[in-house]
mmCIF file with all atom_site columns, C-alpha atoms in Angstrom:
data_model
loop_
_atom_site.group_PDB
_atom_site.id
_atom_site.type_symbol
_atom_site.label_atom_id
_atom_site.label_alt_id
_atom_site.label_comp_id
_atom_site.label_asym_id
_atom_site.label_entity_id
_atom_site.label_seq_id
_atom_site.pdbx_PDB_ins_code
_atom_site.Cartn_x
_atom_site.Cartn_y
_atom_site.Cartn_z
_atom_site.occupancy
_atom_site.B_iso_or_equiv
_atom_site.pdbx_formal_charge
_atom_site.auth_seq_id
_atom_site.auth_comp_id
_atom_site.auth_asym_id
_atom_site.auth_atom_id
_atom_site.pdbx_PDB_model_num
ATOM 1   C CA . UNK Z 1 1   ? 0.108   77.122  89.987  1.00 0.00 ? 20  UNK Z CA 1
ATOM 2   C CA . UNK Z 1 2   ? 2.755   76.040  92.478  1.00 0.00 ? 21  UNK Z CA 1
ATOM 3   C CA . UNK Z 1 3   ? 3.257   79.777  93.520  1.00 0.00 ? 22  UNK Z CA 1
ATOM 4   C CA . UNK Z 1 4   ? -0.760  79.559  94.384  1.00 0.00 ? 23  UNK Z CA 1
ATOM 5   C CA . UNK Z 1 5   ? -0.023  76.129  96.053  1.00 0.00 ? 24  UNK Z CA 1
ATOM 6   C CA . UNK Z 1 6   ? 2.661   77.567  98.304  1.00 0.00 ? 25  UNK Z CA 1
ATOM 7   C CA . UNK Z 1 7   ? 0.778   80.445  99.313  1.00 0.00 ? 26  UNK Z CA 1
ATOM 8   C CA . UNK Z 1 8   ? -2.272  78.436  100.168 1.00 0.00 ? 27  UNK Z CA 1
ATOM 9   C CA . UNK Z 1 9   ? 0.132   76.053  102.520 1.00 0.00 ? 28  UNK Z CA 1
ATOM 10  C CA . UNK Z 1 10  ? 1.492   78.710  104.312 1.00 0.00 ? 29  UNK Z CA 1
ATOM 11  C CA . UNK Z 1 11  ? -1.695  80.007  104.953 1.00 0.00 ? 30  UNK Z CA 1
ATOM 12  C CA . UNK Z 1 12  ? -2.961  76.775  106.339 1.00 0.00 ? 31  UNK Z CA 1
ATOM 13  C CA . UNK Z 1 13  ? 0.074   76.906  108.682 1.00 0.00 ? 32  UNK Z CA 1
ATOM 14  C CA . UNK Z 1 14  ? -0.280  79.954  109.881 1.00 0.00 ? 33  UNK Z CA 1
ATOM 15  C CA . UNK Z 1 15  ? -3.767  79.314  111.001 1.00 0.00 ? 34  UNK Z CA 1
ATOM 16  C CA . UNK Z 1 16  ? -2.696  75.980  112.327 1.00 0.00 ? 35  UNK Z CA 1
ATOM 17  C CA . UNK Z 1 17  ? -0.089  77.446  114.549 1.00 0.00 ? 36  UNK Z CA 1
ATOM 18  C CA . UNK Z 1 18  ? -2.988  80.411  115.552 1.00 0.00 ? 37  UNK Z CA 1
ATOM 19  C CA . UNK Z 1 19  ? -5.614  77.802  116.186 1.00 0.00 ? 38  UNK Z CA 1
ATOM 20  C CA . UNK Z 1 20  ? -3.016  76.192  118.823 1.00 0.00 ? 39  UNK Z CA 1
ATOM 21  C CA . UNK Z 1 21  ? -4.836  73.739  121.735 1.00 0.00 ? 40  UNK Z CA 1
ATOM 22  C CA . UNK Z 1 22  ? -8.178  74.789  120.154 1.00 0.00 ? 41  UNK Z CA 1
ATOM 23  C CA . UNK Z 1 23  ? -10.390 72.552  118.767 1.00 0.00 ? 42  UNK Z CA 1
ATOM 24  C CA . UNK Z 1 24  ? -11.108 72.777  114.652 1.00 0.00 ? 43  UNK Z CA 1
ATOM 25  C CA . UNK Z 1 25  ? -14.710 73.119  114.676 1.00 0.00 ? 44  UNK Z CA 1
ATOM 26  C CA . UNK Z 1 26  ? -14.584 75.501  117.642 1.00 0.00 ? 45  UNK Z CA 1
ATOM 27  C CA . UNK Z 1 27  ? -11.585 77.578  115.710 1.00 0.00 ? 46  UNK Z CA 1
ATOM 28  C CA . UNK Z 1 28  ? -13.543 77.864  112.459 1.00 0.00 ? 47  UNK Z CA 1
ATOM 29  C CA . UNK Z 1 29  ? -16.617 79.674  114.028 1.00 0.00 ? 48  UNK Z CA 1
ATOM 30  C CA . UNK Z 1 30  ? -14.129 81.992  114.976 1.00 0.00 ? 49  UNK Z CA 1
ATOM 31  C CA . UNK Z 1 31  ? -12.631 82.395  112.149 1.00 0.00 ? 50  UNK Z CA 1
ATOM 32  C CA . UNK Z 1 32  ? -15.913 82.915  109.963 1.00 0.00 ? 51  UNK Z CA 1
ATOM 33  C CA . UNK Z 1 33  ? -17.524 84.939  112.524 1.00 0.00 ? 52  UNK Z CA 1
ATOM 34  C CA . UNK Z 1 34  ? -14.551 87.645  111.801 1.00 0.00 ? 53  UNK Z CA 1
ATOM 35  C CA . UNK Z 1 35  ? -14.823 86.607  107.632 1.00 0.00 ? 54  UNK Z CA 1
ATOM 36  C CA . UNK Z 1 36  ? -18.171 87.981  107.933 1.00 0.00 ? 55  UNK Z CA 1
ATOM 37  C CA . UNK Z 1 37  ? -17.651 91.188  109.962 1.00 0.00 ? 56  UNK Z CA 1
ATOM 38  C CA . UNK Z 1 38  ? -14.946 91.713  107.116 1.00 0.00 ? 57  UNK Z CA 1
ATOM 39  C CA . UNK Z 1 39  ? -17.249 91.444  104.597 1.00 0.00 ? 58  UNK Z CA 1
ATOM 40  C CA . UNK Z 1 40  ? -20.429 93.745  106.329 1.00 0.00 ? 59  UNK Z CA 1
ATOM 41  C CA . UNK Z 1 41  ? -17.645 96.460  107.074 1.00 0.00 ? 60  UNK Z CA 1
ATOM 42  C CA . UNK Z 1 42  ? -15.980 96.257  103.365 1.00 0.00 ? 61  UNK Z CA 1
ATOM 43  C CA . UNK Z 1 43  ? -19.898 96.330  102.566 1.00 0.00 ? 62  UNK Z CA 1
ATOM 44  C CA . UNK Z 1 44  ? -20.314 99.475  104.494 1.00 0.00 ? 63  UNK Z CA 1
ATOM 45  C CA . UNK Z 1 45  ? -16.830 100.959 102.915 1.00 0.00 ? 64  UNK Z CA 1
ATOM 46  C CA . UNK Z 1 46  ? -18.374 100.347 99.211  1.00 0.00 ? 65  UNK Z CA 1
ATOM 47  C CA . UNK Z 1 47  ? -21.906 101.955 99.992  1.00 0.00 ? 66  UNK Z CA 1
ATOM 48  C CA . UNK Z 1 48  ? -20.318 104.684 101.503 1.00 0.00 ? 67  UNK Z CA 1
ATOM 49  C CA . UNK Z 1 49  ? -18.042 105.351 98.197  1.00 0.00 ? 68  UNK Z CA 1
ATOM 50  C CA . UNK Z 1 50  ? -20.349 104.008 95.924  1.00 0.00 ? 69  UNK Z CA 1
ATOM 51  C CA . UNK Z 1 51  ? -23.191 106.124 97.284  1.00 0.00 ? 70  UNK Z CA 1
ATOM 52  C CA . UNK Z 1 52  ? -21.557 109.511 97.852  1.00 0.00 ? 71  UNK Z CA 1
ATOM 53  C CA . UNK Z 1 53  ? -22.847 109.216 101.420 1.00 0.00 ? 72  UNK Z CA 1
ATOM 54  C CA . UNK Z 1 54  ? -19.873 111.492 103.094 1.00 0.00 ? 73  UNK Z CA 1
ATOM 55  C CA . UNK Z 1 55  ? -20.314 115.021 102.374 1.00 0.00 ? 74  UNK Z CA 1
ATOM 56  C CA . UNK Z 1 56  ? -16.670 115.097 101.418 1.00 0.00 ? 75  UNK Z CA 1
ATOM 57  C CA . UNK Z 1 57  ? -15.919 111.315 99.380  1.00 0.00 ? 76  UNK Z CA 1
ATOM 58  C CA . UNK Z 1 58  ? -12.485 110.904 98.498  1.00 0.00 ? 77  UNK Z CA 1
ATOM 59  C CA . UNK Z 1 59  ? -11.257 109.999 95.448  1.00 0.00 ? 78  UNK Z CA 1
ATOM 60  C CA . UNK Z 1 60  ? -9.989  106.979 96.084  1.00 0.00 ? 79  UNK Z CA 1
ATOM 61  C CA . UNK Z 1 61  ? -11.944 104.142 98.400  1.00 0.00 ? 80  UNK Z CA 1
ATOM 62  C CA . UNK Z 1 62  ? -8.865  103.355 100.386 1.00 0.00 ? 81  UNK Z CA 1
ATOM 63  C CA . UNK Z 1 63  ? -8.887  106.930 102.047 1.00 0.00 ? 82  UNK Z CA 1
ATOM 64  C CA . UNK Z 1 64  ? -12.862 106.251 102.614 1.00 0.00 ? 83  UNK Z CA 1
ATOM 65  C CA . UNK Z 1 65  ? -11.811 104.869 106.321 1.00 0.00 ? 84  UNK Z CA 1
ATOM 66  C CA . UNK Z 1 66  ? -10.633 108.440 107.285 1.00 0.00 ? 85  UNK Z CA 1
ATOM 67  C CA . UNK Z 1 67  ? -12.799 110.590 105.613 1.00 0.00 ? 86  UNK Z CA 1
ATOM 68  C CA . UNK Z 1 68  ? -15.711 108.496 107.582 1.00 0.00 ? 87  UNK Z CA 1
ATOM 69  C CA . UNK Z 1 69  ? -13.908 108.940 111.176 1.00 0.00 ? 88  UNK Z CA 1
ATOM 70  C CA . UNK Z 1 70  ? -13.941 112.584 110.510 1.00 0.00 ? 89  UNK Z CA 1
ATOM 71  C CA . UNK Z 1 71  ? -17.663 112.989 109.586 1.00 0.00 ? 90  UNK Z CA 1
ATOM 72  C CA . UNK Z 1 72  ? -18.794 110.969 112.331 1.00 0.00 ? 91  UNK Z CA 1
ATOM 73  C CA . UNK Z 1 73  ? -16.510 112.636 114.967 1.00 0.00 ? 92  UNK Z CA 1
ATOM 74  C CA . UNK Z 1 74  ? -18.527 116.095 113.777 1.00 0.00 ? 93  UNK Z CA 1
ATOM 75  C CA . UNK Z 1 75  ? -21.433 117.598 114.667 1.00 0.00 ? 94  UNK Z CA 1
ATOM 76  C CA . UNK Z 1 76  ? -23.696 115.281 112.646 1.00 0.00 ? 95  UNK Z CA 1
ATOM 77  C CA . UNK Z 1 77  ? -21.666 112.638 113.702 1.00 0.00 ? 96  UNK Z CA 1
ATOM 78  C CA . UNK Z 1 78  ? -24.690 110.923 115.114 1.00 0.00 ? 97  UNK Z CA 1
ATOM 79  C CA . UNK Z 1 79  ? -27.388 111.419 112.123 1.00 0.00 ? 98  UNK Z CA 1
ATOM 80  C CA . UNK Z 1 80  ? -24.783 110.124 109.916 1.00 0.00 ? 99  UNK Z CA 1
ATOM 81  C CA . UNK Z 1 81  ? -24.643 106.595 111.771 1.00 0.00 ? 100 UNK Z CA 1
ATOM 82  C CA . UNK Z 1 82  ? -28.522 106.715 111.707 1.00 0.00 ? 101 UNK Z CA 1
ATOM 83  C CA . UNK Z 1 83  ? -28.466 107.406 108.005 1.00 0.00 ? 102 UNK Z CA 1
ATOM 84  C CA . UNK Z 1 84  ? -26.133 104.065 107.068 1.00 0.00 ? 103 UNK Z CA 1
ATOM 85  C CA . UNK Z 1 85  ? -28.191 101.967 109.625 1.00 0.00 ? 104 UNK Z CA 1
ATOM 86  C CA . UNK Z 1 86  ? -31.489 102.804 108.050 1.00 0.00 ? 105 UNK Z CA 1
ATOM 87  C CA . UNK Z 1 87  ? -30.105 102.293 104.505 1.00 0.00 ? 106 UNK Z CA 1
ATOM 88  C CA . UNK Z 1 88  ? -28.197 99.174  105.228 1.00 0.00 ? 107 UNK Z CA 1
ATOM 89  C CA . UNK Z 1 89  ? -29.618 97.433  108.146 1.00 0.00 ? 108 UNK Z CA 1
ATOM 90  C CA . UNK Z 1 90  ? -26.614 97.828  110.482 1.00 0.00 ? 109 UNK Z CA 1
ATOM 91  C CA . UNK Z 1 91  ? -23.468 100.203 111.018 1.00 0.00 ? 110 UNK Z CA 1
ATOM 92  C CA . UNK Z 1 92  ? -20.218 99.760  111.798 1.00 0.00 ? 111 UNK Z CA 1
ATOM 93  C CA . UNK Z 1 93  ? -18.609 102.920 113.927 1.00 0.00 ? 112 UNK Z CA 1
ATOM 94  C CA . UNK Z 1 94  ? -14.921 103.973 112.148 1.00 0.00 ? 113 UNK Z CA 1
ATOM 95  C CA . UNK Z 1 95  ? -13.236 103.122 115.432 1.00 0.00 ? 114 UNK Z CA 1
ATOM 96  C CA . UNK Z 1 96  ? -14.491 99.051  114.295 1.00 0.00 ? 115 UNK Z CA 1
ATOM 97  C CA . UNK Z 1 97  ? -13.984 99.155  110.705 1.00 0.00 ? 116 UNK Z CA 1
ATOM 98  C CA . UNK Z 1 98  ? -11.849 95.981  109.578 1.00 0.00 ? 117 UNK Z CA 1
ATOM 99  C CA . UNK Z 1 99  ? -9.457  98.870  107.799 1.00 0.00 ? 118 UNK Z CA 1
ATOM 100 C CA . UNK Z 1 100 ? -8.892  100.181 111.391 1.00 0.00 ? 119 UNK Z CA 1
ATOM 101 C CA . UNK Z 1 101 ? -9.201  97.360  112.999 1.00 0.00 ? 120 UNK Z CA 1
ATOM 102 C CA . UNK Z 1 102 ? -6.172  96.092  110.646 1.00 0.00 ? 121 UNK Z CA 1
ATOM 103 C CA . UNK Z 1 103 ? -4.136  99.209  111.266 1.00 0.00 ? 122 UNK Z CA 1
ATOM 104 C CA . UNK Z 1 104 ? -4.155  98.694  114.964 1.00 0.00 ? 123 UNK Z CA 1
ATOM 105 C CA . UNK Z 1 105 ? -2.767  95.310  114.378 1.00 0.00 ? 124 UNK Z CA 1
ATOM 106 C CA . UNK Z 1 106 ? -0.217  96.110  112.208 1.00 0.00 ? 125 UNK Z CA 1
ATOM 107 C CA . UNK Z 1 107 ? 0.549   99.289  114.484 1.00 0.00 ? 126 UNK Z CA 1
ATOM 108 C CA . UNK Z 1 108 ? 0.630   97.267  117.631 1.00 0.00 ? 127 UNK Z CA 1
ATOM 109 C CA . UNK Z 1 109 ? -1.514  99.826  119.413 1.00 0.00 ? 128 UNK Z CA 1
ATOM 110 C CA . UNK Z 1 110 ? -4.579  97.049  119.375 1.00 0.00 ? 129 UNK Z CA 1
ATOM 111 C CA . UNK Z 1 111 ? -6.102  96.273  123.090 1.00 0.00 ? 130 UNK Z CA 1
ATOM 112 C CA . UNK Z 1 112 ? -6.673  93.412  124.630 1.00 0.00 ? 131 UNK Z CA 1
ATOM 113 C CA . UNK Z 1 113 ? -10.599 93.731  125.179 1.00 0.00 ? 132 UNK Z CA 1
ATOM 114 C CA . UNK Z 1 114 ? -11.196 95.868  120.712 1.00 0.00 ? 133 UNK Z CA 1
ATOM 115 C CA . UNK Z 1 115 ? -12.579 92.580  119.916 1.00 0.00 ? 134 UNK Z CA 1
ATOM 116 C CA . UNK Z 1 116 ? -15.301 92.242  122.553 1.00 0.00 ? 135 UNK Z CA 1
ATOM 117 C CA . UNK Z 1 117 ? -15.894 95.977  122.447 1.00 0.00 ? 136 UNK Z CA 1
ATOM 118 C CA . UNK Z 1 118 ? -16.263 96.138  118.694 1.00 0.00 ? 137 UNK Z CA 1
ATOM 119 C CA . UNK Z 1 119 ? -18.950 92.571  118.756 1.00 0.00 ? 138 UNK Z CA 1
ATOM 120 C CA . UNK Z 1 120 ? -21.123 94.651  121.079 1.00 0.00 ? 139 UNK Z CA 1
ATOM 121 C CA . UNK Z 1 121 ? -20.649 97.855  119.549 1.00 0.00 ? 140 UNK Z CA 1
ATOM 122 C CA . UNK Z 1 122 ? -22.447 96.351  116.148 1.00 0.00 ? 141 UNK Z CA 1
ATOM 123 C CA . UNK Z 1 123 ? -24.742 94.263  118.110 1.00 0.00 ? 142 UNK Z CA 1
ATOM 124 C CA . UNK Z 1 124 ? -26.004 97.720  119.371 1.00 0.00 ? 143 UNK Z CA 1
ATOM 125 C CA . UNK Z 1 125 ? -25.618 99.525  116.115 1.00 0.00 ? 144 UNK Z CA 1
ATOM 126 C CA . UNK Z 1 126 ? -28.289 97.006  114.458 1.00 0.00 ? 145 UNK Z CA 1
ATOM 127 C CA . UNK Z 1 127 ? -30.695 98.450  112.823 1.00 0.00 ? 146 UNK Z CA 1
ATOM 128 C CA . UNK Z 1 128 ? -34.185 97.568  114.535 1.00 0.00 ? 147 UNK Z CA 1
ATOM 129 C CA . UNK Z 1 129 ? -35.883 96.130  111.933 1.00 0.00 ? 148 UNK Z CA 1
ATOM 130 C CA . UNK Z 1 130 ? -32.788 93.761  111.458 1.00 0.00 ? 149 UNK Z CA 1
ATOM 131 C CA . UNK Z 1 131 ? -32.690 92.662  115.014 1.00 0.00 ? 150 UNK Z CA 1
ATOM 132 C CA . UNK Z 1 132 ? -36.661 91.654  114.935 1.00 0.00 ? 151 UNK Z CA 1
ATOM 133 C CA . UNK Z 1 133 ? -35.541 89.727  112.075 1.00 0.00 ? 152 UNK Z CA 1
ATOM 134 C CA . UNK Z 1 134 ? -32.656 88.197  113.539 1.00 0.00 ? 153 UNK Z CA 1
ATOM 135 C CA . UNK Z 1 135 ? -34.767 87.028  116.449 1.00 0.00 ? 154 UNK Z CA 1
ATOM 136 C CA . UNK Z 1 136 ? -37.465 85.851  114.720 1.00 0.00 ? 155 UNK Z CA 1
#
């Protein structure tokens, strides 16, 4: 319990210390905002496995992230994207998954303006029917 405890607290700190000058309220939409786009693109990672989707699924769900860059990047590339946006209401392109998203931070090779670019890349990739939704 302590161990949990200690791990929660350092947690807390770190976010602390990343929140900085901001305000709380104004941090925390950030921070769920990015919780959320987590969750739709480890969604996406589990329909894909789940569902065979990929003409070639690997074995294991962690090397889902590159089998998906590879499909996409062929010929089909395009119908493929179509196909997960019709049966899941959005997409998320393999260059924005959180997995690569996450390996760019780690690898240091993240730019300054991925963030922006991957918000507006899923605001495009919406499915329609979502979007009327959304703005209704």
């Amino acid at each position: 319990m302590d161990k949990a405890k200690e791990i929660t607290n350092k947690i807390w700190d770190m976010a602390n210390r990343l929140r900085g000058n901001m305000d709380a309220s104004e941090y925390r939409n950030y921070i769920l905002g990015f919780m959320f786009y987590r969750y739709l693109s480890e969604r996406q990672e589990n329909h894909l496995f789940k569902n065979k989707i990929l003409m070639n699924t690997p074995e294991n769900i962690d090397d889902i992230n590159d089998e998906y860059r590879r499909e996409v990047s062929g010929k089909d590339g395009s119908d493929l994207l179509a196909y997960i946006a019709n049966s899941t209401g959005y997409v998320i392109g393999p260059e924005y998954t959180w997995k690569t998203i996450v390996d760019e931070v780690n690898n240091n090779t993240i730019k300054p303006d991925t963030f922006q670019q991957m918000l507006e890349s899923f605001e495009n990739n919406l499915n329609a029917d979502c979007k009327i939704k959304l703005n209704t």
